[in-house]
mmCIF file of C-alpha atoms in Angstrom:
data_model
loop_
_atom_site.group_PDB
_atom_site.id
_atom_site.type_symbol
_atom_site.label_atom_id
_atom_site.label_comp_id
_atom_site.label_asym_id
_atom_site.label_seq_id
_atom_site.Cartn_x
_atom_site.Cartn_y
_atom_site.Cartn_z
ATOM 1 C CA MET A 1 98.360 109.880 109.977
ATOM 2 C CA LYS A 2 95.487 107.514 109.118
ATOM 3 C CA GLN A 3 92.821 109.164 107.006
ATOM 4 C CA TYR A 4 89.193 108.124 106.670
ATOM 5 C CA LEU A 5 86.604 108.488 103.931
ATOM 6 C CA GLU A 6 84.140 109.906 106.453
ATOM 7 C CA ASP A 7 86.249 113.080 106.616
ATOM 8 C CA TYR A 8 86.304 113.574 102.838
ATOM 9 C CA VAL A 9 82.752 112.727 101.757
ATOM 10 C CA ASP A 10 81.643 116.339 101.575
ATOM 11 C CA VAL A 11 84.696 117.340 99.513
ATOM 12 C CA ILE A 12 84.176 114.458 97.090
ATOM 13 C CA ARG A 13 80.472 115.241 96.805
ATOM 14 C CA LYS A 14 81.300 118.728 95.537
ATOM 15 C CA LEU A 15 83.224 117.322 92.563
ATOM 16 C CA PRO A 16 81.455 117.008 89.210
ATOM 17 C CA LEU A 17 80.228 113.512 88.425
ATOM 18 C CA LYS A 18 82.617 112.098 85.799
ATOM 19 C CA LYS A 19 85.253 109.421 85.146
ATOM 20 C CA LYS A 20 88.326 111.572 84.587
ATOM 21 C CA TYR A 21 89.531 114.516 86.619
ATOM 22 C CA THR A 22 92.478 116.817 86.078
ATOM 23 C CA LYS A 23 95.262 117.419 88.592
ATOM 24 C CA ASP A 24 93.860 120.911 89.071
ATOM 25 C CA GLU A 25 90.629 119.329 90.287
ATOM 26 C CA LEU A 26 92.146 116.745 92.639
ATOM 27 C CA LEU A 27 95.475 118.118 93.847
ATOM 28 C CA ILE A 28 93.713 120.689 95.989
ATOM 29 C CA SER A 29 94.130 121.803 99.571
ATOM 30 C CA GLU A 30 91.029 119.906 100.690
ATOM 31 C CA PHE A 31 92.699 116.590 99.774
ATOM 32 C CA LEU A 32 96.212 117.568 100.898
ATOM 33 C CA ILE A 33 97.326 115.540 103.930
ATOM 34 C CA GLU A 34 100.925 116.663 104.333
ATOM 35 C CA LYS A 35 103.509 118.774 102.542
ATOM 36 C CA GLN A 36 107.259 118.936 103.044
ATOM 37 C CA ASP A 37 109.435 120.835 100.604
ATOM 38 C CA ASP A 38 108.647 119.390 97.154
ATOM 39 C CA LEU A 39 106.779 116.384 98.597
ATOM 40 C CA GLU A 40 102.997 116.414 98.788
ATOM 41 C CA ILE A 41 100.734 113.634 100.068
ATOM 42 C CA TYR A 42 97.055 113.634 99.108
ATOM 43 C CA TYR A 43 94.061 111.579 100.171
ATOM 44 C CA ALA A 44 92.493 108.877 97.990
ATOM 45 C CA PRO A 45 89.788 106.500 99.286
ATOM 46 C CA HIS A 46 90.926 103.120 97.959
ATOM 47 C CA ASN A 47 92.950 102.103 101.011
ATOM 48 C CA ASP A 48 90.221 102.526 103.632
ATOM 49 C CA TYR A 49 89.133 98.914 103.092
ATOM 50 C CA LEU A 50 90.979 95.998 104.711
ATOM 51 C CA ASN A 51 90.474 92.379 103.678
ATOM 52 C CA PRO A 52 91.292 90.377 106.850
ATOM 53 C CA ASN A 53 90.995 87.000 105.084
ATOM 54 C CA ALA A 54 93.639 87.646 102.428
ATOM 55 C CA LYS A 55 96.352 85.085 101.686
ATOM 56 C CA ILE A 56 98.232 87.257 99.176
ATOM 57 C CA PHE A 57 99.411 90.779 99.981
ATOM 58 C CA ILE A 58 100.579 92.721 96.881
ATOM 59 C CA VAL A 59 102.542 95.838 97.789
ATOM 60 C CA GLY A 60 103.505 98.849 95.691
ATOM 61 C CA ILE A 61 105.400 102.032 96.561
ATOM 62 C CA THR A 62 102.553 104.548 96.466
ATOM 63 C CA PRO A 63 99.406 105.119 94.397
ATOM 64 C CA GLY A 64 99.825 107.353 91.355
ATOM 65 C CA PHE A 65 97.518 110.059 90.065
ATOM 66 C CA GLU A 66 95.648 107.623 87.798
ATOM 67 C CA GLN A 67 94.837 105.404 90.775
ATOM 68 C CA MET A 68 93.805 108.448 92.799
ATOM 69 C CA ASN A 69 91.540 109.593 89.975
ATOM 70 C CA THR A 70 89.922 106.173 89.609
ATOM 71 C CA ALA A 71 89.211 105.812 93.326
ATOM 72 C CA ILE A 72 87.787 109.307 93.753
ATOM 73 C CA SER A 73 85.669 108.968 90.622
ATOM 74 C CA GLU A 74 84.262 105.693 91.989
ATOM 75 C CA ALA A 75 83.578 107.301 95.362
ATOM 76 C CA ARG A 76 81.803 110.228 93.679
ATOM 77 C CA GLN A 77 79.526 107.860 91.761
ATOM 78 C CA CYS A 78 78.819 105.767 94.862
ATOM 79 C CA ILE A 79 77.917 108.883 96.858
ATOM 80 C CA ALA A 80 75.498 109.866 94.103
ATOM 81 C CA ASP A 81 74.006 106.366 94.303
ATOM 82 C CA GLU A 82 73.596 106.802 98.093
ATOM 83 C CA MET A 83 75.643 103.742 99.002
ATOM 84 C CA SER A 84 76.809 103.081 102.548
ATOM 85 C CA LEU A 85 80.304 104.147 103.564
ATOM 86 C CA ASP A 86 81.394 100.520 103.976
ATOM 87 C CA GLU A 87 80.228 99.688 100.448
ATOM 88 C CA ILE A 88 81.934 102.779 99.044
ATOM 89 C CA LYS A 89 85.235 101.792 100.690
ATOM 90 C CA TYR A 90 85.079 98.297 99.207
ATOM 91 C CA ARG A 91 84.153 99.535 95.738
ATOM 92 C CA CYS A 92 86.953 102.095 95.794
ATOM 93 C CA LYS A 93 89.408 99.335 96.708
ATOM 94 C CA VAL A 94 88.208 97.188 93.803
ATOM 95 C CA ALA A 95 88.287 100.107 91.362
ATOM 96 C CA GLY A 96 91.575 101.581 92.550
ATOM 97 C CA ARG A 97 93.737 98.499 92.692
ATOM 98 C CA PHE A 98 95.873 97.547 89.694
ATOM 99 C CA SER A 99 94.055 97.908 86.405
ATOM 100 C CA GLY A 100 94.678 97.991 82.662
ATOM 101 C CA SER A 101 97.990 96.762 81.275
ATOM 102 C CA LEU A 102 99.597 96.751 84.727
ATOM 103 C CA ARG A 103 97.044 94.215 85.949
ATOM 104 C CA ARG A 104 97.389 92.092 82.812
ATOM 105 C CA ASN A 105 101.171 91.999 83.179
ATOM 106 C CA LEU A 106 100.897 91.174 86.876
ATOM 107 C CA ILE A 107 98.454 88.328 86.240
ATOM 108 C CA THR A 108 100.724 86.875 83.556
ATOM 109 C CA LEU A 109 103.687 86.772 85.933
ATOM 110 C CA LEU A 110 101.639 85.306 88.800
ATOM 111 C CA ASN A 111 100.382 82.525 86.515
ATOM 112 C CA GLU A 112 103.960 81.784 85.448
ATOM 113 C CA LEU A 113 104.710 81.143 89.119
ATOM 114 C CA ASN A 114 101.762 78.722 89.421
ATOM 115 C CA LEU A 115 100.414 80.758 92.324
ATOM 116 C CA ASN A 116 96.861 79.739 91.464
ATOM 117 C CA ASN A 117 97.649 76.099 92.305
ATOM 118 C CA TYR A 118 98.531 77.015 95.880
ATOM 119 C CA LEU A 119 95.407 79.113 96.304
ATOM 120 C CA GLY A 120 92.941 76.592 94.916
ATOM 121 C CA ILE A 121 91.923 78.728 91.934
ATOM 122 C CA THR A 122 92.300 78.133 88.198
ATOM 123 C CA HIS A 123 93.782 81.480 87.134
ATOM 124 C CA ALA A 124 95.457 84.432 88.865
ATOM 125 C CA GLU A 125 92.905 86.742 87.247
ATOM 126 C CA GLN A 126 90.346 85.378 89.723
ATOM 127 C CA LEU A 127 92.190 87.202 92.512
ATOM 128 C CA PHE A 128 90.752 90.393 91.064
ATOM 129 C CA ASN A 129 87.154 89.232 90.693
ATOM 130 C CA GLU A 130 85.375 86.135 91.996
ATOM 131 C CA HIS A 131 88.139 85.203 94.448
ATOM 132 C CA ASP A 132 89.219 88.633 95.611
ATOM 133 C CA GLU A 133 88.729 87.446 99.189
ATOM 134 C CA LEU A 134 92.210 85.933 98.815
ATOM 135 C CA LEU A 135 93.862 89.232 97.854
ATOM 136 C CA HIS A 136 94.745 92.439 99.631
ATOM 137 C CA THR A 137 96.600 95.251 97.891
ATOM 138 C CA ILE A 138 98.302 98.187 99.546
ATOM 139 C CA SER A 139 101.219 100.552 99.088
ATOM 140 C CA LEU A 140 104.064 101.186 101.501
ATOM 141 C CA ILE A 141 102.738 104.734 101.525
ATOM 142 C CA PRO A 142 98.953 104.319 101.299
ATOM 143 C CA TYR A 143 98.197 107.722 99.806
ATOM 144 C CA PRO A 144 99.286 109.344 96.523
ATOM 145 C CA VAL A 145 102.650 111.089 96.801
ATOM 146 C CA PHE A 146 103.863 113.718 94.359
ATOM 147 C CA VAL A 147 107.219 115.418 93.895
ATOM 148 C CA LYS A 148 106.833 118.771 92.179
ATOM 149 C CA GLY A 149 103.432 117.586 90.969
ATOM 150 C CA LYS A 150 104.708 114.322 89.462
ATOM 151 C CA ASN A 151 104.149 110.772 90.703
ATOM 152 C CA TYR A 152 106.719 109.709 93.296
ATOM 153 C CA THR A 153 108.691 106.662 92.129
ATOM 154 C CA GLY A 154 110.498 105.796 95.360
ATOM 155 C CA HIS A 155 113.919 107.033 94.256
ATOM 156 C CA SER A 156 114.135 110.792 94.686
ATOM 157 C CA PRO A 157 114.016 111.469 97.546
ATOM 158 C CA LYS A 158 115.039 108.043 98.836
ATOM 159 C CA LEU A 159 112.206 106.270 100.592
ATOM 160 C CA LEU A 160 114.057 105.071 103.690
ATOM 161 C CA LYS A 161 115.987 108.317 104.038
ATOM 162 C CA THR A 162 112.914 110.543 104.145
ATOM 163 C CA PRO A 163 111.378 110.763 107.649
ATOM 164 C CA LEU A 164 107.962 111.860 106.409
ATOM 165 C CA LEU A 165 107.637 108.844 104.094
ATOM 166 C CA LEU A 166 109.288 106.427 106.506
ATOM 167 C CA GLU A 167 106.724 107.273 109.138
ATOM 168 C CA TYR A 168 103.941 105.999 106.891
ATOM 169 C CA ILE A 169 105.740 102.661 106.506
ATOM 170 C CA THR A 170 106.496 102.200 110.191
ATOM 171 C CA LYS A 171 103.108 103.345 111.451
ATOM 172 C CA HIS A 172 100.551 102.579 108.750
ATOM 173 C CA PHE A 173 101.974 99.683 106.734
ATOM 174 C CA ILE A 174 103.177 97.653 109.729
ATOM 175 C CA ASP A 175 99.863 98.229 111.491
ATOM 176 C CA GLU A 176 97.881 97.051 108.468
ATOM 177 C CA LEU A 177 100.050 93.972 107.981
ATOM 178 C CA SER A 178 99.630 93.015 111.628
ATOM 179 C CA LYS A 179 95.874 92.666 111.065
ATOM 180 C CA LEU A 180 96.327 89.950 108.408
ATOM 181 C CA ASP A 181 97.044 86.353 109.365
ATOM 182 C CA ASP A 182 99.818 84.460 107.590
ATOM 183 C CA VAL A 183 99.908 86.339 104.281
ATOM 184 C CA PHE A 184 102.485 85.967 101.521
ATOM 185 C CA ILE A 185 103.822 89.351 100.420
ATOM 186 C CA ILE A 186 104.567 90.127 96.778
ATOM 187 C CA PRO A 187 106.516 93.404 96.479
ATOM 188 C CA LEU A 188 106.267 95.153 93.146
ATOM 189 C CA GLY A 189 109.823 96.053 92.279
ATOM 190 C CA LYS A 190 113.206 96.338 93.914
ATOM 191 C CA GLY A 191 112.430 99.472 95.911
ATOM 192 C CA VAL A 192 109.528 97.865 97.758
ATOM 193 C CA GLU A 193 111.487 94.642 98.235
ATOM 194 C CA GLU A 194 114.417 96.500 99.796
ATOM 195 C CA ALA A 195 112.142 98.339 102.209
ATOM 196 C CA LEU A 196 110.425 95.109 103.254
ATOM 197 C CA LEU A 197 113.716 93.280 103.713
ATOM 198 C CA TYR A 198 114.948 96.040 105.961
ATOM 199 C CA LEU A 199 111.803 95.693 108.082
ATOM 200 C CA ALA A 200 112.473 91.942 108.175
ATOM 201 C CA ASN A 201 116.064 92.505 109.288
ATOM 202 C CA GLN A 202 114.684 94.617 112.121
ATOM 203 C CA HIS A 203 112.397 91.671 113.033
ATOM 204 C CA LEU A 204 109.271 93.674 112.278
ATOM 205 C CA ILE A 205 108.072 91.163 109.685
ATOM 206 C CA LYS A 206 109.267 87.709 108.615
ATOM 207 C CA LYS A 207 111.746 87.444 105.746
ATOM 208 C CA GLU A 208 110.322 84.166 104.463
ATOM 209 C CA GLN A 209 106.938 85.739 103.763
ATOM 210 C CA ILE A 210 108.481 88.182 101.244
ATOM 211 C CA LEU A 211 108.749 87.007 97.636
ATOM 212 C CA GLN A 212 112.195 88.144 96.535
ATOM 213 C CA GLY A 213 113.050 88.805 92.893
ATOM 214 C CA PHE A 214 109.605 89.806 91.565
ATOM 215 C CA PRO A 215 109.946 92.659 89.038
ATOM 216 C CA HIS A 216 107.655 95.629 88.776
ATOM 217 C CA PRO A 217 105.100 94.598 86.118
ATOM 218 C CA SER A 218 104.716 98.066 84.635
ATOM 219 C CA GLY A 219 105.234 98.347 80.896
ATOM 220 C CA ALA A 220 107.718 101.116 81.718
ATOM 221 C CA ASN A 221 110.002 98.440 83.191
ATOM 222 C CA ALA A 222 111.574 97.233 79.965
ATOM 223 C CA HIS A 223 113.669 94.646 81.808
ATOM 224 C CA ARG A 224 110.789 92.977 83.680
ATOM 225 C CA PHE A 225 110.815 89.765 81.620
ATOM 226 C CA LYS A 226 114.571 89.359 81.912
ATOM 227 C CA GLN A 227 114.402 90.006 85.666
ATOM 228 C CA PHE A 228 111.571 87.545 86.005
ATOM 229 C CA GLU A 229 113.333 84.759 84.129
ATOM 230 C CA GLU A 230 116.546 85.273 86.086
ATOM 231 C CA ASN A 231 114.687 84.901 89.387
ATOM 232 C CA LYS A 232 111.915 82.507 88.379
ATOM 233 C CA GLU A 233 113.391 79.296 89.804
ATOM 234 C CA SER A 234 114.176 80.967 93.110
ATOM 235 C CA MET A 235 110.670 82.450 93.300
ATOM 236 C CA LEU A 236 109.068 79.079 92.584
ATOM 237 C CA GLN A 237 111.029 77.603 95.479
ATOM 238 C CA GLN A 238 110.108 80.478 97.794
ATOM 239 C CA ILE A 239 106.413 80.094 97.009
ATOM 240 C CA ASP A 240 106.487 76.333 97.493
ATOM 241 C CA HIS A 241 108.308 76.713 100.802
ATOM 242 C CA TRP A 242 105.826 79.273 102.112
ATOM 243 C CA PHE A 243 102.635 77.455 101.179
ATOM 244 C CA ASN A 244 103.900 74.065 102.365
ATOM 245 C CA LYS A 245 105.516 75.257 105.590
ATOM 246 C CA ASP A 246 102.527 74.375 107.760
ATOM 247 C CA SER A 247 101.397 71.217 105.998
ATOM 248 C CA ASN A 248 101.530 69.316 109.263
ATOM 249 C CA SER A 249 100.362 72.122 111.500
ATOM 250 C CA THR A 250 97.021 73.790 112.110
ATOM 251 C CA THR A 251 98.533 76.689 114.050
ATOM 252 C CA LYS A 252 97.918 80.166 112.638
ATOM 253 C CA THR A 253 100.825 82.570 112.565
ATOM 254 C CA ASN A 254 100.603 86.317 112.789
ATOM 255 C CA ASN A 255 102.794 88.307 110.390
ATOM 256 C CA LEU A 256 104.102 90.731 112.962
ATOM 257 C CA VAL A 257 107.269 89.493 114.651
ATOM 258 C CA ARG A 258 107.214 92.353 117.146
ATOM 259 C CA THR A 259 105.641 95.760 117.448
ATOM 260 C CA MET A 260 107.288 98.886 116.143
ATOM 261 C CA GLN A 261 109.341 100.864 118.664
ATOM 262 C CA SER A 262 110.348 104.531 118.413
ATOM 263 C CA GLU A 263 114.044 103.630 118.222
ATOM 264 C CA ASP A 264 113.362 101.545 115.096
ATOM 265 C CA ILE A 265 112.748 104.706 113.087
ATOM 266 C CA GLU A 266 116.181 106.003 114.087
ATOM 267 C CA ARG A 267 117.799 102.726 113.020
ATOM 268 C CA VAL A 268 116.107 102.907 109.622
ATOM 269 C CA MET A 269 117.366 106.432 109.123
ATOM 270 C CA ASP A 270 120.937 105.285 109.858
ATOM 271 C CA ILE A 271 121.129 102.797 106.973
#
């Protein structure tokens, strides 16, 4: 289930040194992790790194091909520069997390929610550079998923109705979250939010640590500003409640309410 850069270094090293690859170059058997019918899951190195000190946990559905390309291109350059594996993992995380217009849109929305004030920084953009120790990014499914060669969007097939995909959430995502102390989770879009709320209802994570109502910041989401404005007041209250909940306490809280049990997967599949 969990993949490691160490197992893919030789494959990445064989790639030509460049910034952009084609699907024919990356969607190859050497990077293929699992395949089921039209679903294919491939390796990308940007989720090998874990930031244990993070206070904000931004969660997407799954990396797309562009993110896969960026992370592998960064890894290829780092290998050529003879960097250590630990440094390569960190640099792939930095390179592969949200970039371009998606990052700009995300930063705009986070600033509108005054998140920087609670984190002691001046601007949400700092989460992606000089204060990235406060941020951890991940996807419910940590590796790129494709349906008939196209980016998986979380809808077809349905995320919580697909055992192969569900297993990544219950085994990988929950495990990763359990290693972070007291983080506030920002799900990107309704699909991620619904999956997280189900996990909360099963007492696998805490409902109050999930920011509800945050739209997916992609430019493809034409309704993101309307969704944001409709939920803004509620989100402001949620954020204030979370960051002020322990104002009189010095006790650290772990995010995991309880560990995942085998019967939980069956309950998810029944919804």
